[in-house]
């Protein structure tokens, strides 16, 4: 393992890239110790969570919240609103506005890759966003759930996750999965029926 990790790190550095591992702890229990011994550091410890149709629970309505499911034909303002909600939901300091390239990329993914994208507006402003990817083997992934800072703690993330999951089940998915940033964030999803499946670890070359 030490020689393999050293060779991998060197290959990444030659290409100007950062070596990074992301894996389920339960399926590779010896890997964290080997990575630490090889000089890698733990970057993230996230919850991988699952939900099945009988477990899904409704969420309270959010007063004034308007949610749109986007399509390849959605207006530019909605596609860019989605991109803005995701961008600032994950990085509140990012003040850049979505570009034509951002809009075109989202439109292509909706058309060619079957993404389901949801935009939440509150008081006319883009407040939150969520994605759901097409199922593989009956399992779909809900991802990219984000709420802009001024609209947090109102139940928007729970509502978007519930809606995306409900629609996925209605379209034939048998199981939905997602990854929560940490245990605190995981509690949001537990309230609508998701349960922890395994811990997802990320280890990175810190140099």
XYZ file of C-alpha atoms in Angstrom:
207
model
C 0.000 0.000 0.000
C 2.667 2.656 0.802
C 4.364 2.191 -2.576
C 1.053 2.187 -4.431
C -0.145 5.368 -2.729
C 3.162 7.112 -3.380
C 2.984 6.206 -7.072
C -0.611 7.388 -7.280
C 0.177 10.685 -5.594
C 3.123 11.242 -7.960
C 0.947 10.522 -11.013
C -1.631 13.068 -9.890
C 0.985 15.726 -9.138
C 2.634 15.314 -12.540
C -0.696 16.236 -14.083
C -1.314 19.165 -11.751
C -4.172 17.334 -10.054
C -4.986 16.503 -6.422
C -5.258 12.847 -5.403
C -8.525 12.174 -3.611
C -10.389 9.053 -2.449
C -14.124 8.853 -1.814
C -15.525 5.558 -0.542
C -17.959 3.776 1.747
C -16.293 3.086 5.077
C -18.199 -0.194 5.568
C -16.848 -1.638 2.315
C -13.201 -0.649 2.847
C -12.635 -0.643 6.628
C -8.838 -0.893 6.367
C -8.453 1.917 3.845
C -8.648 4.947 6.217
C -5.675 3.778 8.285
C -3.665 3.017 5.144
C -4.422 6.443 3.714
C -3.474 8.238 6.926
C -0.230 6.280 7.062
C 0.412 7.337 3.481
C 0.053 11.018 4.313
C -3.545 11.567 3.209
C -5.924 13.484 5.463
C -9.658 13.092 6.036
C -11.523 15.801 4.113
C -15.139 14.832 4.736
C -17.286 12.341 6.615
C -20.746 12.264 5.083
C -23.895 10.226 5.535
C -25.098 8.074 2.680
C -28.862 7.659 3.100
C -31.627 5.588 1.501
C -35.404 5.891 1.238
C -38.012 3.494 -0.146
C -41.600 4.335 -1.103
C -43.264 3.053 2.119
C -40.851 5.138 4.226
C -41.391 8.510 2.559
C -43.170 10.979 4.858
C -44.813 14.263 3.830
C -43.439 17.591 4.965
C -45.318 20.662 6.205
C -46.028 23.254 3.508
C -43.757 26.281 3.327
C -45.927 29.440 3.187
C -45.449 31.314 -0.050
C -43.099 28.732 -1.569
C -43.450 28.129 -5.302
C -41.666 25.124 -6.830
C -41.216 24.558 -10.550
C -39.985 21.360 -12.187
C -37.777 22.539 -15.016
C -37.683 21.157 -18.550
C -35.525 21.725 -21.638
C -38.149 24.277 -22.728
C -38.089 26.260 -19.462
C -37.458 30.004 -19.775
C -33.951 31.327 -19.401
C -34.867 33.096 -16.146
C -35.853 29.810 -14.488
C -32.749 27.928 -15.622
C -30.503 30.738 -14.438
C -32.480 31.016 -11.212
C -31.805 27.341 -10.581
C -28.087 27.792 -11.249
C -27.976 30.817 -8.939
C -29.786 29.001 -6.113
C -27.388 26.071 -6.314
C -24.274 28.226 -6.620
C -25.075 30.501 -3.693
C -26.638 27.676 -1.691
C -23.305 25.868 -1.627
C -21.143 28.989 -1.564
C -22.914 32.068 -0.175
C -19.858 34.239 -0.925
C -20.106 33.566 -4.674
C -21.644 36.729 -6.117
C -21.210 35.794 -9.784
C -24.298 35.506 -11.943
C -25.041 32.398 -14.035
C -23.772 32.650 -17.596
C -25.175 31.541 -20.929
C -22.870 28.522 -20.670
C -24.419 27.576 -17.297
C -27.886 27.841 -18.803
C -26.947 25.803 -21.872
C -25.324 23.068 -19.785
C -28.404 22.668 -17.588
C -30.685 22.618 -20.613
C -28.547 19.882 -22.229
C -28.597 17.749 -19.088
C -32.375 18.041 -18.839
C -32.733 17.048 -22.481
C -30.000 14.463 -23.007
C -29.418 12.943 -19.581
C -32.928 12.912 -18.170
C -32.182 15.079 -15.150
C -35.108 16.305 -13.082
C -34.434 19.774 -11.728
C -36.540 21.712 -9.235
C -36.405 25.457 -8.563
C -37.995 26.903 -5.421
C -38.910 30.581 -5.294
C -39.920 32.591 -2.257
C -41.116 36.168 -2.547
C -40.232 35.949 -6.232
C -36.563 35.179 -5.515
C -34.703 31.929 -6.309
C -34.504 30.322 -2.868
C -33.501 26.699 -3.371
C -32.795 23.963 -5.873
C -32.629 20.189 -6.118
C -31.817 17.535 -8.706
C -32.842 13.941 -9.232
C -30.960 11.674 -11.623
C -32.611 8.877 -13.649
C -32.728 5.508 -11.851
C -30.194 2.782 -12.528
C -31.379 -0.649 -11.492
C -34.337 0.949 -9.750
C -32.153 3.283 -7.660
C -32.179 7.040 -8.245
C -30.051 9.721 -6.620
C -31.339 13.009 -5.227
C -28.487 15.503 -5.270
C -27.537 19.142 -5.341
C -30.098 20.136 -2.707
C -29.240 23.722 -1.812
C -30.878 26.693 -0.106
C -29.585 30.253 -0.344
C -28.571 31.723 3.012
C -31.427 34.269 3.405
C -34.019 31.506 2.994
C -32.617 28.809 5.280
C -34.335 27.193 8.267
C -37.775 27.407 6.696
C -38.087 23.822 5.490
C -37.219 24.473 1.840
C -34.549 21.752 1.587
C -36.893 19.197 3.163
C -39.712 20.192 0.812
C -37.535 19.969 -2.302
C -36.089 16.611 -1.280
C -39.538 15.223 -0.509
C -40.932 16.449 -3.832
C -38.033 15.101 -5.900
C -38.219 11.748 -4.101
C -41.994 11.478 -4.405
C -41.857 12.166 -8.135
C -39.048 9.660 -8.619
C -41.111 6.964 -6.929
C -44.135 7.929 -9.033
C -41.971 7.421 -12.124
C -40.946 3.913 -11.078
C -37.855 4.275 -8.898
C -37.743 1.678 -6.125
C -35.123 3.305 -3.905
C -33.795 6.852 -3.592
C -30.361 7.672 -2.226
C -28.584 10.864 -1.254
C -25.458 11.993 0.554
C -25.778 14.406 3.477
C -22.885 16.707 4.284
C -22.786 15.605 7.916
C -24.922 14.136 10.693
C -26.648 17.462 11.342
C -27.689 17.787 7.710
C -28.732 14.136 7.758
C -31.387 14.918 10.350
C -33.203 17.055 7.762
C -33.566 14.037 5.507
C -34.428 11.632 8.293
C -37.566 13.649 8.920
C -38.905 12.724 5.502
C -38.006 9.048 5.677
C -34.352 8.688 4.651
C -32.235 6.421 6.830
C -28.418 6.219 7.135
C -26.939 3.460 5.023
C -23.192 3.933 5.388
C -20.619 6.608 6.114
C -19.025 8.097 2.999
C -15.432 9.154 3.609
C -13.226 11.447 1.548
C -9.445 11.481 1.937
C -7.231 13.960 0.117
C -3.553 14.608 -0.517
C -3.048 17.824 1.520
C 0.030 18.993 -0.369
